[in-house]
Coordinates of C-alpha atoms in Angstrom, one line a residue:
M27 CA 38.1 27.1 17.0
K28 CA 41.7 25.8 17.0
S29 CA 43.0 28.7 19.0
K30 CA 43.9 28.3 22.7
N31 CA 45.8 31.7 22.9
I32 CA 44.1 35.1 23.0
V33 CA 46.3 38.3 22.7
F34 CA 45.1 41.6 23.8
V35 CA 46.6 44.7 22.0
H36 CA 46.1 48.2 23.4
G37 CA 45.5 51.4 21.4
L38 CA 46.8 55.0 21.2
F39 CA 48.4 56.3 24.6
G40 CA 48.0 52.7 26.0
W41 CA 50.3 50.8 28.3
G42 CA 51.2 47.2 29.1
P43 CA 50.9 45.1 32.3
G44 CA 52.7 46.5 35.4
E45 CA 52.7 50.0 34.1
L46 CA 51.1 53.1 35.6
G47 CA 51.1 51.7 39.1
G48 CA 49.5 48.4 38.0
M49 CA 46.3 50.0 36.7
P50 CA 45.0 47.5 34.1
Y51 CA 44.5 49.0 30.7
W52 CA 41.9 46.4 29.8
G53 CA 39.8 46.9 32.9
H54 CA 38.1 43.4 33.7
A55 CA 38.2 42.2 30.1
M56 CA 40.9 39.7 30.3
E57 CA 39.4 38.0 33.3
A58 CA 36.4 36.8 31.2
F59 CA 38.6 34.6 29.1
K60 CA 40.9 32.9 31.5
E61 CA 38.8 29.8 31.9
D62 CA 38.8 29.1 28.2
F63 CA 42.0 30.5 26.8
A64 CA 45.5 31.2 27.6
V65 CA 45.4 35.0 28.0
H66 CA 48.3 37.3 27.0
E67 CA 48.6 41.1 27.2
A68 CA 50.8 42.7 24.6
C69 CA 52.6 46.0 25.1
C70 CA 53.7 48.3 22.1
G71 CA 54.6 51.8 21.4
P72 CA 51.7 54.1 22.4
V73 CA 52.3 56.6 19.5
S74 CA 54.2 54.3 17.2
S75 CA 52.9 53.4 13.7
F76 CA 50.8 50.3 12.9
H77 CA 53.8 48.7 11.3
D78 CA 56.3 49.1 14.2
R79 CA 53.6 48.2 16.8
A80 CA 52.8 45.0 14.7
C81 CA 56.5 44.1 14.8
E82 CA 56.5 44.6 18.4
V83 CA 53.4 42.3 19.1
F84 CA 55.0 39.8 16.8
A85 CA 58.2 39.7 18.8
Q86 CA 56.3 39.0 22.2
I87 CA 54.1 36.3 20.7
K88 CA 56.9 34.7 19.1
G89 CA 59.6 35.2 21.8
V90 CA 62.2 36.9 19.5
P91 CA 63.9 40.3 19.4
V92 CA 61.8 43.0 17.8
D93 CA 62.8 43.5 14.1
Y94 CA 61.2 46.6 12.2
G95 CA 62.6 45.2 8.9
A96 CA 65.7 46.6 7.1
Q97 CA 63.9 48.4 4.2
H98 CA 61.3 49.9 6.5
S99 CA 63.8 51.3 8.9
L100 CA 66.0 52.7 6.3
N101 CA 63.0 54.4 4.5
E102 CA 61.7 55.8 7.8
G103 CA 65.0 56.8 9.4
H104 CA 65.0 54.8 12.7
K105 CA 66.9 51.8 14.0
R106 CA 65.9 48.4 12.9
T107 CA 65.9 46.9 16.4
S108 CA 65.1 47.7 20.0
K109 CA 66.0 46.0 23.2
R110 CA 62.4 46.1 24.3
F111 CA 59.7 43.6 23.6
G112 CA 61.8 40.5 23.1
G113 CA 62.7 37.9 25.9
Q114 CA 59.1 36.6 26.3
C115 CA 57.2 34.1 24.4
F116 CA 53.4 34.1 24.5
V117 CA 52.9 31.1 22.3
K118 CA 55.3 28.2 21.7
D119 CA 55.0 26.5 18.3
W120 CA 52.9 29.4 16.9
S121 CA 51.7 28.2 13.5
E122 CA 48.5 27.6 11.4
D123 CA 47.9 24.5 13.6
N124 CA 48.4 26.6 16.7
P125 CA 47.0 30.0 15.7
V126 CA 46.0 33.0 18.0
I127 CA 43.0 35.2 18.4
L128 CA 43.9 39.0 18.6
V129 CA 41.7 41.5 20.3
G130 CA 42.6 45.0 19.6
H131 CA 41.1 48.3 21.1
S132 CA 41.2 51.5 19.1
A133 CA 44.5 51.6 17.2
G134 CA 45.1 48.0 18.5
A135 CA 42.7 47.0 15.9
Q136 CA 44.7 48.0 12.9
T137 CA 47.8 46.8 14.6
C138 CA 46.3 43.3 14.5
M139 CA 45.4 43.9 10.9
Q140 CA 49.0 45.0 10.1
L141 CA 50.4 42.0 11.8
Q142 CA 48.3 39.7 9.7
R143 CA 49.4 41.4 6.6
L144 CA 53.1 41.0 7.7
L145 CA 52.6 37.4 8.6
A146 CA 50.9 36.7 5.2
E147 CA 54.0 38.1 3.5
D148 CA 56.4 36.1 5.7
Y149 CA 58.0 39.3 6.7
W150 CA 60.4 37.8 9.2
D151 CA 61.4 34.7 7.1
C152 CA 59.9 32.2 9.6
G153 CA 57.5 30.4 7.4
S154 CA 54.5 32.4 8.7
S155 CA 51.0 32.9 6.9
A156 CA 47.7 34.7 7.5
G157 CA 46.5 31.6 9.1
W158 CA 48.7 32.1 12.2
I159 CA 45.7 34.4 13.2
E160 CA 42.3 32.7 13.5
A161 CA 40.3 35.8 14.5
I162 CA 40.7 39.5 14.9
I163 CA 38.4 41.2 17.3
S164 CA 38.1 45.0 17.0
I165 CA 36.8 46.8 20.1
A166 CA 36.0 50.4 19.1
G167 CA 38.6 50.2 16.3
V168 CA 39.5 53.2 14.3
L169 CA 39.1 51.0 11.2
N170 CA 38.7 53.8 8.7
G171 CA 40.3 56.7 10.6
S172 CA 39.0 59.4 13.1
T173 CA 38.5 63.2 12.8
L174 CA 40.2 63.5 16.2
P175 CA 43.9 63.6 14.8
Y176 CA 43.1 66.8 13.2
L177 CA 42.3 68.4 16.5
L178 CA 45.7 67.0 17.8
G179 CA 47.8 68.7 15.0
C180 CA 47.3 66.6 11.9
D181 CA 46.9 68.6 8.4
Q182 CA 43.5 68.0 7.0
S183 CA 44.9 67.8 3.5
T184 CA 47.6 65.3 4.0
G185 CA 47.0 63.6 7.5
L186 CA 50.6 64.4 8.4
L187 CA 51.4 65.7 11.9
T188 CA 52.1 69.4 11.1
G189 CA 51.2 70.8 14.5
P190 CA 53.7 70.7 17.5
V191 CA 54.7 67.2 18.6
G192 CA 54.4 68.3 22.2
H193 CA 50.8 69.2 21.7
F194 CA 50.1 65.6 20.4
L195 CA 52.0 63.9 23.1
G196 CA 50.8 66.3 25.9
K197 CA 47.1 65.6 25.2
G198 CA 47.9 61.9 25.8
V199 CA 49.7 62.5 29.0
E200 CA 47.0 64.8 30.2
V201 CA 44.2 62.1 29.6
I202 CA 46.4 59.3 31.1
G203 CA 47.1 61.5 34.1
L204 CA 43.6 62.2 34.8
A205 CA 42.7 58.5 34.5
A206 CA 45.5 57.4 36.8
Q207 CA 44.5 60.1 39.1
G208 CA 48.1 61.4 39.4
P209 CA 50.9 62.8 37.5
V210 CA 52.5 60.7 34.8
K211 CA 54.5 63.3 33.0
E212 CA 57.8 61.9 34.3
F213 CA 57.3 58.2 34.1
Y214 CA 54.8 57.4 31.3
D215 CA 56.9 55.4 28.8
F216 CA 56.4 56.3 25.0
K217 CA 58.7 53.3 24.0
L218 CA 60.4 55.1 21.1
D219 CA 63.8 53.5 21.3
Q220 CA 63.9 52.9 17.6
W221 CA 63.8 56.7 17.1
L222 CA 65.7 57.9 20.1
G223 CA 68.0 55.1 21.1
D224 CA 68.6 53.6 24.5
K225 CA 68.8 56.9 26.3
T226 CA 65.2 58.1 25.6
P227 CA 64.5 61.4 27.6
G228 CA 62.6 60.7 30.7
N229 CA 60.5 63.9 30.7
L230 CA 58.0 65.2 28.3
E231 CA 59.9 68.5 27.3
D232 CA 63.2 66.7 26.4
L233 CA 61.3 63.9 24.7
T234 CA 59.4 66.4 22.5
S235 CA 62.6 68.2 21.6
A236 CA 64.3 65.0 20.7
L237 CA 61.4 63.8 18.5
S238 CA 61.1 67.2 16.9
A239 CA 64.7 66.8 15.7
S240 CA 64.0 63.3 14.4
R241 CA 61.9 62.3 11.3
F242 CA 59.2 60.9 13.6
A243 CA 56.8 63.8 13.0
Q244 CA 57.9 64.5 9.5
G245 CA 56.6 61.4 7.7
E246 CA 54.0 58.8 8.0
D247 CA 55.6 56.4 10.4
N248 CA 53.8 57.4 13.5
L249 CA 50.3 56.8 15.0
A250 CA 49.0 60.3 14.5
F251 CA 49.1 60.0 10.7
D252 CA 48.0 56.4 10.8
L253 CA 44.8 57.2 12.6
S254 CA 44.0 60.0 10.2
L255 CA 41.4 59.3 7.3
Q256 CA 44.4 59.3 5.0
G257 CA 46.5 57.0 7.0
C258 CA 43.7 54.5 7.5
W259 CA 42.9 54.7 3.8
K260 CA 46.4 53.8 2.9
A261 CA 46.3 51.0 5.5
N262 CA 43.0 49.5 4.3
K263 CA 44.2 49.5 0.7
Q264 CA 47.1 47.3 1.8
F265 CA 45.2 45.1 4.2
T266 CA 43.4 41.9 3.2
T267 CA 40.4 40.3 4.7
H268 CA 41.5 36.7 4.7
P269 CA 39.1 33.9 3.9
D270 CA 39.9 31.7 6.8
T271 CA 39.9 34.4 9.4
Y272 CA 37.0 35.5 11.7
Y273 CA 36.7 39.3 11.8
L274 CA 34.3 40.7 14.5
S275 CA 33.9 44.3 15.4
F276 CA 32.2 46.1 18.3
V277 CA 31.0 49.7 17.9
T278 CA 30.7 52.2 20.7
S279 CA 28.8 55.4 20.7
Q280 CA 28.0 58.1 23.4
T281 CA 26.5 60.9 21.4
R282 CA 23.0 61.7 20.5
K283 CA 21.7 63.8 17.6
E284 CA 20.4 67.3 18.6
E285 CA 17.3 67.9 16.5
L286 CA 17.5 71.6 16.3
F287 CA 21.0 71.8 14.5
G288 CA 21.3 68.2 13.5
R289 CA 24.6 67.8 15.2
Q290 CA 25.7 65.2 17.7
V291 CA 26.2 66.1 21.3
P292 CA 27.8 64.1 24.1
E293 CA 25.5 61.9 26.3
W294 CA 25.7 62.4 30.1
G295 CA 27.5 59.2 30.4
L296 CA 30.3 60.3 28.2
N297 CA 33.6 60.2 30.2
P298 CA 34.7 63.8 31.1
L299 CA 38.1 62.9 29.8
L300 CA 36.5 62.7 26.2
A301 CA 34.2 65.7 26.5
L302 CA 36.1 68.1 24.3
S303 CA 36.9 65.5 21.7
G304 CA 33.5 64.2 21.6
M305 CA 32.1 67.7 21.1
Y306 CA 34.6 68.4 18.4
Q307 CA 33.7 65.3 16.3
G308 CA 30.0 65.9 16.9
V309 CA 30.1 69.2 15.1
F310 CA 32.9 68.4 12.7
P311 CA 32.1 70.4 9.5
G312 CA 34.1 68.4 7.1
F313 CA 37.0 69.1 5.0
N314 CA 37.9 72.0 2.5
E315 CA 39.0 69.3 -0.1
P316 CA 38.4 65.6 0.0
P317 CA 41.0 63.9 2.3
I318 CA 40.4 60.5 0.5
P319 CA 38.9 59.3 -2.6
G320 CA 35.1 59.1 -2.4
W321 CA 34.8 61.7 0.4
G322 CA 31.5 63.7 0.0
S323 CA 29.0 61.1 -0.8
G324 CA 27.2 58.0 0.9
D325 CA 29.0 57.1 4.2
L326 CA 31.9 59.4 3.5
T327 CA 30.1 62.7 4.5
A328 CA 30.7 64.8 7.5
G329 CA 27.3 64.2 8.9
K330 CA 27.7 60.5 9.0
W331 CA 30.9 60.8 10.9
Q332 CA 29.5 63.1 13.7
E333 CA 28.2 60.2 15.9
N334 CA 31.0 59.1 18.1
D335 CA 32.2 57.6 21.3
G336 CA 34.4 60.5 22.3
A337 CA 37.4 59.5 20.4
V338 CA 36.3 57.8 17.1
S339 CA 33.3 58.1 14.8
S340 CA 30.9 55.2 15.2
I341 CA 30.7 54.6 11.5
S342 CA 34.4 54.1 11.2
Q343 CA 34.4 51.3 13.8
R344 CA 32.1 48.7 11.8
Y345 CA 34.5 47.4 9.4
P346 CA 37.0 48.7 6.7
F347 CA 35.3 50.4 3.9
T348 CA 37.4 53.4 2.7
A349 CA 39.7 51.3 0.5
G350 CA 40.5 47.6 -0.2
N351 CA 38.3 44.5 -0.6
H352 CA 36.8 43.7 2.8
P353 CA 33.6 41.6 2.5
V354 CA 30.8 42.3 5.1
G355 CA 28.7 39.6 6.6
G356 CA 26.4 42.1 8.2
E357 CA 25.3 43.6 11.6
G358 CA 25.0 41.2 14.5
V359 CA 27.7 39.2 16.2
L360 CA 27.0 37.7 19.7
R361 CA 23.6 36.2 18.9
R362 CA 23.9 35.5 15.2
E363 CA 23.4 31.9 14.6
Q364 CA 26.3 31.5 12.2
L365 CA 29.5 33.5 11.5
E366 CA 31.5 32.9 8.4
T367 CA 35.2 33.4 8.0
G368 CA 36.4 36.0 5.6
K369 CA 33.7 38.5 6.5
W370 CA 33.3 41.4 8.8
Y371 CA 30.5 41.3 11.3
W372 CA 29.8 44.2 13.7
E373 CA 27.2 45.3 16.3
K374 CA 26.9 48.0 18.8
A375 CA 28.2 47.0 22.2
E376 CA 25.1 48.3 23.8
D377 CA 22.9 45.7 21.8
S378 CA 24.0 42.8 24.2
T379 CA 24.4 44.6 27.4
G380 CA 21.7 47.4 27.4
R381 CA 24.2 50.1 28.2
R382 CA 26.0 52.5 25.8
F383 CA 29.8 52.7 26.0
D384 CA 32.2 55.4 25.2
H385 CA 35.7 54.8 23.9
L386 CA 37.2 54.2 27.4
D387 CA 34.4 52.2 28.9
V388 CA 35.3 49.1 27.0
V389 CA 38.8 49.3 28.7
F390 CA 40.0 51.0 31.8
G391 CA 37.3 53.6 31.7
C392 CA 35.0 51.2 33.5
G393 CA 37.2 51.6 36.7
L394 CA 36.3 55.5 36.6
D395 CA 32.7 54.7 36.5
N396 CA 31.4 52.0 38.7
A397 CA 28.0 52.0 36.9
M398 CA 29.8 50.6 33.8
V399 CA 31.4 47.7 35.5
E400 CA 28.6 45.2 35.1
A401 CA 28.0 46.1 31.4
H402 CA 31.8 45.9 30.8
Q403 CA 32.1 42.5 32.4
A404 CA 29.0 41.2 30.6
L405 CA 30.3 42.3 27.1
Y406 CA 33.4 40.2 27.4
R407 CA 31.7 37.3 29.0
I408 CA 29.3 37.0 25.9
L409 CA 32.2 37.6 23.6
C410 CA 34.1 34.7 25.2
A411 CA 31.2 32.3 25.0
R412 CA 30.7 33.3 21.3
L413 CA 34.4 32.5 20.6
R414 CA 34.2 29.3 22.5
D415 CA 31.2 28.1 20.4
L416 CA 32.7 28.9 16.9

């Protein structure tokens, strides 16, 4: 591979370096790559849309102020720029000759896909192309959506966030607080300057009130909608699997099928932070009406979507399949003799480590369960070796 730089992109309710008292979002993952690559950790809005997050990642890699685009900002009703995210430059002379590898966890996977889409369009008029990204690695990526957003307030018919904004944000703060083993209500940063300006409220109640008065929750320019089946269907229709890029996906699962009722129930190893959401998805009965075209047959049936990792249906993590043209190379990544560009390859994370992972074990969750540390480290060591040999 030409790439010498690898950029890690966090998911929903994630955080960047130096936040939450220094607790690393990526656990031990980045350590595995430091001998072979220049490693960078991006920070982006934890509830911002794929588009806004991609713009923020671009600004950090390129070392320029963030620009969400004039037309996009006008259409969605927020500012075009933010004082955040600029001022640093991960990669000098970023180009097709000096491309990057992107690793995205959860919503970070589609953030990477959206960034490649914008680069292919030369969205920022800098002469960019899809070739500025040599590989996209999806770690428990929500590639086709999740049924979890409907528990957090998204409408099953439209995917729009119709429930209270405070419920959606509050659930994230609750999980983060338990993970950080302390209160984060007053200092967790949602990075929503484009919506609320420089004086973003510092506490959850005021933030919720301000967002409720904005267009944030009224439209599609937020991560709640983007992670619904409707949001990912729309994204996958716009995304392209480019012929010169590697696409590798790692699937996580921490439920098992209960034979009596045929539903999925959490394994004992599922992180307690994910117990409720894992149970909800494991018994998800389906929709009153099809949420996306094709729902109701094949892989788009409720039963196929019940196996999950506590946050995302396992079937959704393999490769984009609800819309768009995304060729598939097949199952098997780390021990496959040959990987071709322009095709998606996937495998369950347990296949190379012997341990099942939930949605958080592949990132900071390993720090909450010492038994997972060795498998967590092994997964990323093997991945690094695979990338090195391409």
